[in-house]
GROMACS .gro file of C-alpha atoms in nm:
model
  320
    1UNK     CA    1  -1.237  10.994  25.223
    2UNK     CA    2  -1.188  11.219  25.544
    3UNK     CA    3  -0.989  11.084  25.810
    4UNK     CA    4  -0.810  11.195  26.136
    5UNK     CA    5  -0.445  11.299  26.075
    6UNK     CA    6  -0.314  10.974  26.299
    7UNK     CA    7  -0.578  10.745  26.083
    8UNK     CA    8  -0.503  10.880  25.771
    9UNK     CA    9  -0.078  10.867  25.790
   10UNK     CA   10  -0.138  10.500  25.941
   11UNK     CA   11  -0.293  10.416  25.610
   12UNK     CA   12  -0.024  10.596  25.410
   13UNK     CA   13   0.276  10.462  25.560
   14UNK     CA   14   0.180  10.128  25.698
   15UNK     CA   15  -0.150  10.057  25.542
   16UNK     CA   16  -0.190   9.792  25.232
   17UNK     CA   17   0.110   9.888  24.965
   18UNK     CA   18   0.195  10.183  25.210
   19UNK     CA   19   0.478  10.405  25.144
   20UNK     CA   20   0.723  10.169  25.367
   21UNK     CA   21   0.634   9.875  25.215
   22UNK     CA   22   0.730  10.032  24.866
   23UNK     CA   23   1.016  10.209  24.906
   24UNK     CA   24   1.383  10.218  25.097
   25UNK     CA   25   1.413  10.577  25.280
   26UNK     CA   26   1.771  10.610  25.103
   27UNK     CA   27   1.564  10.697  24.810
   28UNK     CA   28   1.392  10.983  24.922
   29UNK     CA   29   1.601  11.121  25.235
   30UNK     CA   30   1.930  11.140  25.394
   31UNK     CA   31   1.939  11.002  25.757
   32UNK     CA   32   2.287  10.978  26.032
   33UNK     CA   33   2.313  10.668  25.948
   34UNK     CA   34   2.349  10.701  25.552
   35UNK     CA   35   2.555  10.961  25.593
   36UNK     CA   36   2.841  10.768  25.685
   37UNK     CA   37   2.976  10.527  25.900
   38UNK     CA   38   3.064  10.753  26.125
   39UNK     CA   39   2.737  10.720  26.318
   40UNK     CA   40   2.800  10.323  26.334
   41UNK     CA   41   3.095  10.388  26.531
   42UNK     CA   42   2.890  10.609  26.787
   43UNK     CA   43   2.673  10.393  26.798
   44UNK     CA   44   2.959  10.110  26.876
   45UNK     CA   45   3.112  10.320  27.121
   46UNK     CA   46   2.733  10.347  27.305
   47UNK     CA   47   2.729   9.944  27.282
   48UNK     CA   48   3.034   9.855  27.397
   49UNK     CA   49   2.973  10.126  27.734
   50UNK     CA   50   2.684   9.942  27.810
   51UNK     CA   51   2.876   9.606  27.723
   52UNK     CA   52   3.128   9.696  28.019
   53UNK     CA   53   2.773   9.863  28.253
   54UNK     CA   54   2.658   9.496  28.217
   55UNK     CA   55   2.998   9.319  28.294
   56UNK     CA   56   3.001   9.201  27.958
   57UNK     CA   57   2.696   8.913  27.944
   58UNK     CA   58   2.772   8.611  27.736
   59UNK     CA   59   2.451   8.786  27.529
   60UNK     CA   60   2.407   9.083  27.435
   61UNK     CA   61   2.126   9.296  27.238
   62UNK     CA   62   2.150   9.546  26.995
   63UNK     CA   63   1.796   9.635  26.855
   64UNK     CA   64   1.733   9.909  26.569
   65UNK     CA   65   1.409  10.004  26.558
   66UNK     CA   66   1.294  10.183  26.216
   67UNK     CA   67   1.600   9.965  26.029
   68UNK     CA   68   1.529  10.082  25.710
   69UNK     CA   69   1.747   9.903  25.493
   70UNK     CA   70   1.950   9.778  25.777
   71UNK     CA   71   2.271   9.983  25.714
   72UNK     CA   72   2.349  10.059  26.104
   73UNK     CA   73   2.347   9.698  26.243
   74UNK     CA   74   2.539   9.617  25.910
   75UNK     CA   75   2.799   9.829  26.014
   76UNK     CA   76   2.817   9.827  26.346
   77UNK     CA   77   2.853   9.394  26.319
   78UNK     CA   78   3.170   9.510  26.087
   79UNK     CA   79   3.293   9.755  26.341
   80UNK     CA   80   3.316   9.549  26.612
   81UNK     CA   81   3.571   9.372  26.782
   82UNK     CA   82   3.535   8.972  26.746
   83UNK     CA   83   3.542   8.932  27.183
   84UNK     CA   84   3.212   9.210  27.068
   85UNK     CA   85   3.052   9.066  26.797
   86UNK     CA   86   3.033   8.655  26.870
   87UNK     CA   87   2.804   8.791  27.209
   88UNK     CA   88   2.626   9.005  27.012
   89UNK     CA   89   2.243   8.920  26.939
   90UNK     CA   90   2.136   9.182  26.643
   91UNK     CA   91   1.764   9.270  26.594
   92UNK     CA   92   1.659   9.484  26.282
   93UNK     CA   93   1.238   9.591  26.348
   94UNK     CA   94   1.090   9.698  26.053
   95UNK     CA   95   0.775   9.697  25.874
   96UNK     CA   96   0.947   9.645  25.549
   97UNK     CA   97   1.093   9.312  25.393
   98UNK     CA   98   1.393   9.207  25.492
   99UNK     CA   99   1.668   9.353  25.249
  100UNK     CA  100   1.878   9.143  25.071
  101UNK     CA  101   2.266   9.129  25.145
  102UNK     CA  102   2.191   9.174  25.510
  103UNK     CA  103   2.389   8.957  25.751
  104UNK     CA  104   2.234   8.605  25.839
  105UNK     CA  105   2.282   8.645  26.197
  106UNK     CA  106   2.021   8.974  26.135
  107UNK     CA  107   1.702   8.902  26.280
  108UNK     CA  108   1.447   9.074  26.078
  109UNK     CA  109   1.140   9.154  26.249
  110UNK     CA  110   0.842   9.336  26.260
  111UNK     CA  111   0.813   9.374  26.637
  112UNK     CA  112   1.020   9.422  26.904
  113UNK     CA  113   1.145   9.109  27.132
  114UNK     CA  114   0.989   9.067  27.431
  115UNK     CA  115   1.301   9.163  27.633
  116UNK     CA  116   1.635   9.374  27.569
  117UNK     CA  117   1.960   9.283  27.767
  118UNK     CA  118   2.180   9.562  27.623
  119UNK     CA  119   2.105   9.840  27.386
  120UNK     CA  120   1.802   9.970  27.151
  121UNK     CA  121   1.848  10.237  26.910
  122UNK     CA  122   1.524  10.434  26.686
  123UNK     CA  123   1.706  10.632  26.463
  124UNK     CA  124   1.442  10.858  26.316
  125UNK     CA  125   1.158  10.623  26.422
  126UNK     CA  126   0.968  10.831  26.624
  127UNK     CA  127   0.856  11.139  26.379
  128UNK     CA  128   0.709  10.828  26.171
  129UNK     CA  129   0.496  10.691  26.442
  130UNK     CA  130   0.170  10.871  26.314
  131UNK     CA  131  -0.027  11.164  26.557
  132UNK     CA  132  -0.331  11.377  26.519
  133UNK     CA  133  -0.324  11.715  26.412
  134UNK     CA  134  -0.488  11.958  26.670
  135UNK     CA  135  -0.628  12.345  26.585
  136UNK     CA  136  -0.683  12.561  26.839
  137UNK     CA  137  -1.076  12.737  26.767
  138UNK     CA  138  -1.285  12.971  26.943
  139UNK     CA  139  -1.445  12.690  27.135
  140UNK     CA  140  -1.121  12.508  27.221
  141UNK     CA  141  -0.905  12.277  27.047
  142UNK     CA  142  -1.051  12.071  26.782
  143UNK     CA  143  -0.934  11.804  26.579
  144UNK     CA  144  -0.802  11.867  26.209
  145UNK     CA  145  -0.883  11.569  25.993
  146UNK     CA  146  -0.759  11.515  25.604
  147UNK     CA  147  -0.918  11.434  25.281
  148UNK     CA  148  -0.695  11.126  25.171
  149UNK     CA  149  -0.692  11.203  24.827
  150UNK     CA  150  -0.625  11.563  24.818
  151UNK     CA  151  -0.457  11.649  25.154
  152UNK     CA  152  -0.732  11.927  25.183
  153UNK     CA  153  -0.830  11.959  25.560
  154UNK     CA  154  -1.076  12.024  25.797
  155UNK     CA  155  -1.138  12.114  26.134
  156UNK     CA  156  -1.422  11.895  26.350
  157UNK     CA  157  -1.498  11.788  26.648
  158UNK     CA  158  -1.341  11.767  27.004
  159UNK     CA  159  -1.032  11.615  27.183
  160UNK     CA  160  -1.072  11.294  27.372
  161UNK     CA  161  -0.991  11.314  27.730
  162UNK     CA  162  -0.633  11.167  27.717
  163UNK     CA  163  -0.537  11.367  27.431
  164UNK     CA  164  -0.712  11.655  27.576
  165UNK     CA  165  -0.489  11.612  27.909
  166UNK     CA  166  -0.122  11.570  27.681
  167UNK     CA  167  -0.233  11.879  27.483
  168UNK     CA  168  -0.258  12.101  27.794
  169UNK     CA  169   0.091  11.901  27.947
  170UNK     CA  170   0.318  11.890  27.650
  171UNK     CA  171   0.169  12.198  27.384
  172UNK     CA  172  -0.041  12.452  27.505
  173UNK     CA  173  -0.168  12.662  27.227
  174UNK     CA  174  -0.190  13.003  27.320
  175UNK     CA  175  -0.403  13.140  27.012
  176UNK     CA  176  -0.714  13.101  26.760
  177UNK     CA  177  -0.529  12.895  26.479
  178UNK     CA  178  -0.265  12.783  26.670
  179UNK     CA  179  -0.190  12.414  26.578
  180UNK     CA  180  -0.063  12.103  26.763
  181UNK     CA  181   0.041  11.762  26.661
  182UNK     CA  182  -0.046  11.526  27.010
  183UNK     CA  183   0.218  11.304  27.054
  184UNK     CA  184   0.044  11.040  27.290
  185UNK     CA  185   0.098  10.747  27.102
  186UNK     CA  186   0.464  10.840  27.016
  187UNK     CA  187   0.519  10.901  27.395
  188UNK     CA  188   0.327  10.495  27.425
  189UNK     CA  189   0.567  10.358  27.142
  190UNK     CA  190   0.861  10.485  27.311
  191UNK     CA  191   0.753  10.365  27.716
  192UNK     CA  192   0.735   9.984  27.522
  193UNK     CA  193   1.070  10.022  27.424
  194UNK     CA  194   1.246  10.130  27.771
  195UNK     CA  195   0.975   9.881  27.904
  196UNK     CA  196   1.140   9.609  27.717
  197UNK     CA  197   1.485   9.670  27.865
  198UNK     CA  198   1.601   9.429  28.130
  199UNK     CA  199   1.898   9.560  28.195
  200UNK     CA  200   2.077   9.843  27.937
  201UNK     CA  201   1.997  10.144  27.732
  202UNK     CA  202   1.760  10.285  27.488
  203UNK     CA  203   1.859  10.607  27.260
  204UNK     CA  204   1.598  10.778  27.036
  205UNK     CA  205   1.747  11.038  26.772
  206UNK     CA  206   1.493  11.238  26.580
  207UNK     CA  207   1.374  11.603  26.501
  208UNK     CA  208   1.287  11.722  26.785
  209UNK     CA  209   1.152  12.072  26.986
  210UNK     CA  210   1.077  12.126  27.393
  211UNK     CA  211   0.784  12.190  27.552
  212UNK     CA  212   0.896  12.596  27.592
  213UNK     CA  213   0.934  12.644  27.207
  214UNK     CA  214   0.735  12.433  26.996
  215UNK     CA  215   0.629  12.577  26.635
  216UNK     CA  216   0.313  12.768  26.636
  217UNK     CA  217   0.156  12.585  26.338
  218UNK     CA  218   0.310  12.226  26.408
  219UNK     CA  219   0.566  12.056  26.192
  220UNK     CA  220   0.395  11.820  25.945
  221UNK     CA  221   0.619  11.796  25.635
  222UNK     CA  222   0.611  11.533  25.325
  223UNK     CA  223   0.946  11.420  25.168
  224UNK     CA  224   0.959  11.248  24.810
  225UNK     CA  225   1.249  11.189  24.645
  226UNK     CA  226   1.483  11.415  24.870
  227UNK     CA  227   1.280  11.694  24.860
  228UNK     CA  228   1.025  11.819  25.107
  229UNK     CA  229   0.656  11.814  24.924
  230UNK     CA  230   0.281  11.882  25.066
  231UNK     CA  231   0.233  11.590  25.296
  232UNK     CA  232  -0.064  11.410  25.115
  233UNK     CA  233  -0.174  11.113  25.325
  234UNK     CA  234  -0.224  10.916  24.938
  235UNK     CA  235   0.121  10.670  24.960
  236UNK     CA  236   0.321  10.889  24.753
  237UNK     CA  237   0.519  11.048  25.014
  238UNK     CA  238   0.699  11.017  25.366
  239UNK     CA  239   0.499  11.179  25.640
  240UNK     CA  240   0.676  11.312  25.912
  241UNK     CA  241   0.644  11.550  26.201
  242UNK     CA  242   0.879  11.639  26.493
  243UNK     CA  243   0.919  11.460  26.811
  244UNK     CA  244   0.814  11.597  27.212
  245UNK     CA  245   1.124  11.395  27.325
  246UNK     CA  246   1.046  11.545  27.635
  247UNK     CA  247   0.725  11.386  27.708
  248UNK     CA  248   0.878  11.073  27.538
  249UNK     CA  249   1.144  11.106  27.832
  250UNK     CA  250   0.891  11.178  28.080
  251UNK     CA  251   0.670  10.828  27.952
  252UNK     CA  252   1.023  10.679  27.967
  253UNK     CA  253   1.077  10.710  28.322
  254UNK     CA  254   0.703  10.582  28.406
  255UNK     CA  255   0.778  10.281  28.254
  256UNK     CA  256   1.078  10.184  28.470
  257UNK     CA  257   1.384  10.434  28.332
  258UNK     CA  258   1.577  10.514  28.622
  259UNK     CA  259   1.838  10.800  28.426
  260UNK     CA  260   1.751  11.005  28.128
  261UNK     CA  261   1.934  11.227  27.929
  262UNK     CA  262   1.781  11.439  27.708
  263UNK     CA  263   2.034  11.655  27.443
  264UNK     CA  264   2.123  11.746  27.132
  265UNK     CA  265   2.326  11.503  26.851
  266UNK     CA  266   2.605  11.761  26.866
  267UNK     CA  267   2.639  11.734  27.238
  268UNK     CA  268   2.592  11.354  27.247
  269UNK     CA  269   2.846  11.265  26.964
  270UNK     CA  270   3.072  11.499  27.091
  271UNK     CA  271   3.091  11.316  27.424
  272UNK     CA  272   3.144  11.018  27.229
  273UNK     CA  273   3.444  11.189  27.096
  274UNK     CA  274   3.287  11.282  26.731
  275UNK     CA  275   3.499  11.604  26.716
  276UNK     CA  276   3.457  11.760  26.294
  277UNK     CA  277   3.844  11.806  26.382
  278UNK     CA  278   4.118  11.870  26.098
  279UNK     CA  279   4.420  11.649  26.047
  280UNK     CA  280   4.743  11.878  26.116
  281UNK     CA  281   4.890  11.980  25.800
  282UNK     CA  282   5.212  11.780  25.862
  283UNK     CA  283   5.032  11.471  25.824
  284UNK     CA  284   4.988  11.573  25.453
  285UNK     CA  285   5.386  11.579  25.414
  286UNK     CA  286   5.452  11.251  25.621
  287UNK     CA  287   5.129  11.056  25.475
  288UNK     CA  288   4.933  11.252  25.219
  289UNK     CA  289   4.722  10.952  25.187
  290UNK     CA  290   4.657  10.931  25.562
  291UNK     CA  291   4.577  11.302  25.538
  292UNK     CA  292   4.273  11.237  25.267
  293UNK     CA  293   4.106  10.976  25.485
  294UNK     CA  294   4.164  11.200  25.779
  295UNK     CA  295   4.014  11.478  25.624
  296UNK     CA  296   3.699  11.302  25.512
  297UNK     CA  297   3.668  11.110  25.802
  298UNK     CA  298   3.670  11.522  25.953
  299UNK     CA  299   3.380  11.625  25.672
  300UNK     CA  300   3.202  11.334  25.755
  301UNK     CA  301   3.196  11.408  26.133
  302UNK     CA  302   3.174  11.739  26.090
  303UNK     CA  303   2.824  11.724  25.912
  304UNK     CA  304   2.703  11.485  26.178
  305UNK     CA  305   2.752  11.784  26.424
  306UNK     CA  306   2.663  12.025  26.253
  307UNK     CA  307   2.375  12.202  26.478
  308UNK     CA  308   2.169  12.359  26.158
  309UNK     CA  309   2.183  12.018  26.032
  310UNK     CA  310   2.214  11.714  26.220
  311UNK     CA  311   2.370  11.787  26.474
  312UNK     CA  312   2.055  11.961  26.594
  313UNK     CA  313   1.871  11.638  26.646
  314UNK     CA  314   1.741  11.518  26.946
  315UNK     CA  315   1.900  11.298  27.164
  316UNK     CA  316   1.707  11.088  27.425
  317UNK     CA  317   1.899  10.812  27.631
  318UNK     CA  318   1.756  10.634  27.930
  319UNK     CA  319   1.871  10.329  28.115
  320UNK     CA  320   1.701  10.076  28.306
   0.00000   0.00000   0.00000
């Protein structure tokens, strides 16, 4: 069965016994949030800022979007301070079912609530959001779809109008073979969210490239297992692509945003005080056990900044 790119991942993911309906992402790859806390307590430090924006409300939100197995509201409900957490209303949203050990005071969800008084966070949401795969041809830009099955593709027939418009916006193709992936409906997913917020922040991390250097033949990539694999729109695999986060910012800001900041992981957890930084070696003379959690804590922070890893994720925060 041929389908477009967008239809086709849909189906994969999402569809009847779709890949996130079967499986947990810990099992095939490693996110900020699994690897370590350490991305809980940036997150906590990001809460409780917007806490003190709001003058501390007798409610506050947190919503992760794309909660997986619902490790970062786990652990940022741990983190936090008990004046914190009684206020705190926690939304996981997730296509998945709800996974067991999680918190009762979790709601699980498959949508998003209606309105957001405080802070929602898509952790590697985005790049699963499916798009359609563009070519550029002789006679213009066509689009690419996919045999199901096989992942063998094909290129047919022309652009709608409103994808037409975002192509020539947000990735111009500047050659015969030259590929796009149109990131409309990513850039719609994302104004919901800020569209949501009453009062507070929204923060999308993902893979991300600007509108001056995106990749010449896109960025569609299958993961199995923790390894990357041909992305074959079957069920058997993750499907993922990289996020515009600049249009995202730009769709932001139509729907009612009224600051944006667009950055890097490394740059925004460094602000947050996320520093990689060694203990000092006298700590392992006075407290040689304090010096081994200090140290890992380090590694642990360190890898979270690191910018050929992921510390080279996007960063998108606006506020409404």
């Amino acid at each position: 069965m041929w389908l477009t790119w967008r239809a086709a991942t849909e189906r994969a993911l999402y569809g009847e016994k779709g890949f996130y309906l079967r499986e947990r992402p810990s099992g095939h790859f490693r996110t900020s949030v699994s690897a370590s806390a350490v991305f809980a307590d940036a997150v906590l430090r990001v809460l409780s800022e917007v806490d003190a924006e709001l003058g501390h409300p007798a409610g506050l939100d947190l919503v992760d979007i794309g909660a997986g197995e619902g490790v970062l509201v786990t652990q940022v409900l741990a983190a936090a301070g008990p004046g914190l957490r009684d206020r705190l209303r926690v939304t996981a949203v997730d296509v998945s079912p709800r996974p067991p050990g999680l918190p009762e005071r979790v709601r699980w969800s498959r949508s998003l609530p209606a309105q957001i008084t405080g802070l929602a966070v898509a952790n590697e949401w985005l790049d699963n959001v499916p798009l359609d795969v563009v070519e550029q041809t002789p006679d213009g830009p066509r689009l690419v779809m996919v045999d199901v099955r096989t992942g063998e593709e094909r290129v047919d027939g022309p652009l709608r109008r409103a994808d037409l418009a975002w192509l020539e916006r947000w990735w111009p193709l500047p050659c015969v073979g030259a590929r796009a992936e149109i990131g409309r409906h990513r850039d719609e997913a994302w104004a919901s969210v800020v569209a949501r917020l009453t009062r507070g922040r929204a923060v999308a991390v993902d893979y991300a490239h600007p509108v001056d250097n995106r990749p010449l033949h896109g960025t569609l990539t299958g993961y199995r297992d923790g390894a990357v694999v041909p992305p074959v729109p079957d069920g058997s695999c993750d499907i993922t692509a990289h996020v515009a986060l600049d249009a995202c910012a730009e769709a932001g800001r139509r729907a009612g945003a009224i600051s944006t900041t667009l950055s890097t992981q490394r740059e925004a957890l460094r602000a947050l005080g996320v520093t990689g930084a060694r203990p000092p070696l006298e700590l392992a003379r006075t407290d040689p056990s304090g010096y081994l959690r200090a140290l890992a804590r380090a590694s642990e922070e360190a890898e979270l900044i690191d910018p050929a890893g992921l510390g080279g994720f996007g960063w998108l925060s606006q506020r409404r």
